[in-house]
Short mmCIF file of C-alpha atoms in Angstrom, two decimals:
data_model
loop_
_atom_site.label_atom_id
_atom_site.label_comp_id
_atom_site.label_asym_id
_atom_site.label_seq_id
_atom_site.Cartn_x
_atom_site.Cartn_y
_atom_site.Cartn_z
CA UNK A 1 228.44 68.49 -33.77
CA UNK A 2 228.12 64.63 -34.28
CA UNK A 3 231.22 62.55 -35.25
CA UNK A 4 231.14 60.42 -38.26
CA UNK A 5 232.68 57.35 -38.69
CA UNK A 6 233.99 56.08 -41.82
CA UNK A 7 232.76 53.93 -44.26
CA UNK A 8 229.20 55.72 -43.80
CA UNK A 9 226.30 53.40 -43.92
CA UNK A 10 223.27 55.29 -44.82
CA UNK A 11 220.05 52.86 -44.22
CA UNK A 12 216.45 53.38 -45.24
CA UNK A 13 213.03 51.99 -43.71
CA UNK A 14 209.62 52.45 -43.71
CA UNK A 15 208.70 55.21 -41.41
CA UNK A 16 206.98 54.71 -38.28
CA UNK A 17 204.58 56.92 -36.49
CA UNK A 18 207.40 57.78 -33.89
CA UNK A 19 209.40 59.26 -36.54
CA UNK A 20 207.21 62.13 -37.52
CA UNK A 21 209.02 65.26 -35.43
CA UNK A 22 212.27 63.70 -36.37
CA UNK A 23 211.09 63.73 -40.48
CA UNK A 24 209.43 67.60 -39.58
CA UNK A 25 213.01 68.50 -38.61
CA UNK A 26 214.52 67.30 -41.64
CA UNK A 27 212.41 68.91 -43.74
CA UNK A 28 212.07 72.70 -41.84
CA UNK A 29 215.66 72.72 -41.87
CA UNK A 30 216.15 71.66 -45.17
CA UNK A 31 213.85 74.40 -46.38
CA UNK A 32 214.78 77.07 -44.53
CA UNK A 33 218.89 76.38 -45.24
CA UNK A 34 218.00 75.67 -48.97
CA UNK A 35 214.77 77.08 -50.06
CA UNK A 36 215.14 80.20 -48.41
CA UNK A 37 216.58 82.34 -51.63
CA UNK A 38 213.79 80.49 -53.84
CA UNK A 39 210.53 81.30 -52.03
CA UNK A 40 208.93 84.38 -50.11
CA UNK A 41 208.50 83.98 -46.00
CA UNK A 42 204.87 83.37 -46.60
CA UNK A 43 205.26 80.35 -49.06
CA UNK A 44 208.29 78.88 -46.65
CA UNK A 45 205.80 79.31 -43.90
CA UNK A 46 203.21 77.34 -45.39
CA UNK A 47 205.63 74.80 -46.73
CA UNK A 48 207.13 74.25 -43.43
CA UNK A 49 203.73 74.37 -41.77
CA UNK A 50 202.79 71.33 -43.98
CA UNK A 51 205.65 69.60 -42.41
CA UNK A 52 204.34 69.47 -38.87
CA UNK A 53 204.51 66.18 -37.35
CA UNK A 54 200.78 65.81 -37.05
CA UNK A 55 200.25 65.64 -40.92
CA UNK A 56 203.48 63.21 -41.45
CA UNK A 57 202.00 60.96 -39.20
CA UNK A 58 198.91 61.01 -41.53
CA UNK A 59 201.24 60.41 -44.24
CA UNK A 60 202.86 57.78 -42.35
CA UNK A 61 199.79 55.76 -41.79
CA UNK A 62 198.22 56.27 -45.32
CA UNK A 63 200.85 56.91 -47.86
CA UNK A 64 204.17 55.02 -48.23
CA UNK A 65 206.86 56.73 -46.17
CA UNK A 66 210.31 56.01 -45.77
CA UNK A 67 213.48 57.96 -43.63
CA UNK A 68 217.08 57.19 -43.77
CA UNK A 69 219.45 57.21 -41.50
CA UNK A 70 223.09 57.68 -41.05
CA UNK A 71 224.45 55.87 -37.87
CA UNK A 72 221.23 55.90 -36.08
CA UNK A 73 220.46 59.81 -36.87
CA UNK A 74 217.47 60.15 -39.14
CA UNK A 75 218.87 61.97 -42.40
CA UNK A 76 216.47 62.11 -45.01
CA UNK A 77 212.70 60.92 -45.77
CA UNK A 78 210.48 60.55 -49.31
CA UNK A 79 206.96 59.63 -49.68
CA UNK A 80 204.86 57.82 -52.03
CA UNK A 81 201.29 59.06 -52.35
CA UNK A 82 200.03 57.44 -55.14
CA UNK A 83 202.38 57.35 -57.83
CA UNK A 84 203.91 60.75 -57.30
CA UNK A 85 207.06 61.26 -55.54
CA UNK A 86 206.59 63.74 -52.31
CA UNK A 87 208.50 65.30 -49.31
CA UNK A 88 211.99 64.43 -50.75
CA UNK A 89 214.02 66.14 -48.37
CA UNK A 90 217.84 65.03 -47.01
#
């Protein structure tokens, strides 16, 4: 487990390509800790099989993507595709 130290300074960025498995673990574990009393195995599946690092890093380079991260350790990412709100995950 990672130590913390106090104040924390969470920082956000534009994502880079680089950061696309990071983002994919994010979000898999985010939906499989969270999500996983709201949706059937099949619909997880396909959610997390959305998240795969090769279609973030299409996001990345089309849409506006951004991570943030707590002492260095990505955290959280959002997108912007159009003018809809996407991929919130923390």
């Amino acid at each position: 487990m990672r130590k913390l130290h106090l104040p924390l300074q969470v920082s956000v960025r534009r994502a880079k390509i680089e950061d696309a498995a990071a983002m994919s673990r994010v979000i898999r574990e985010t939906l499989y800790s969270t999500n996983a009393n709201d949706y059937p195995a099949p619909i997880l599946a396909g959610m997390a099989a959305r998240a795969a690092p090769t279609h973030l890093r299409r996001h990345i380079r089309e849409d506006f993507a951004v991570v943030a991260e707590l002492e260095g350790w990505l955290v959280g990412t959002g997108m912007l595709v159009g003018n809809e709100i996407r991929k919130l995950y923390v």
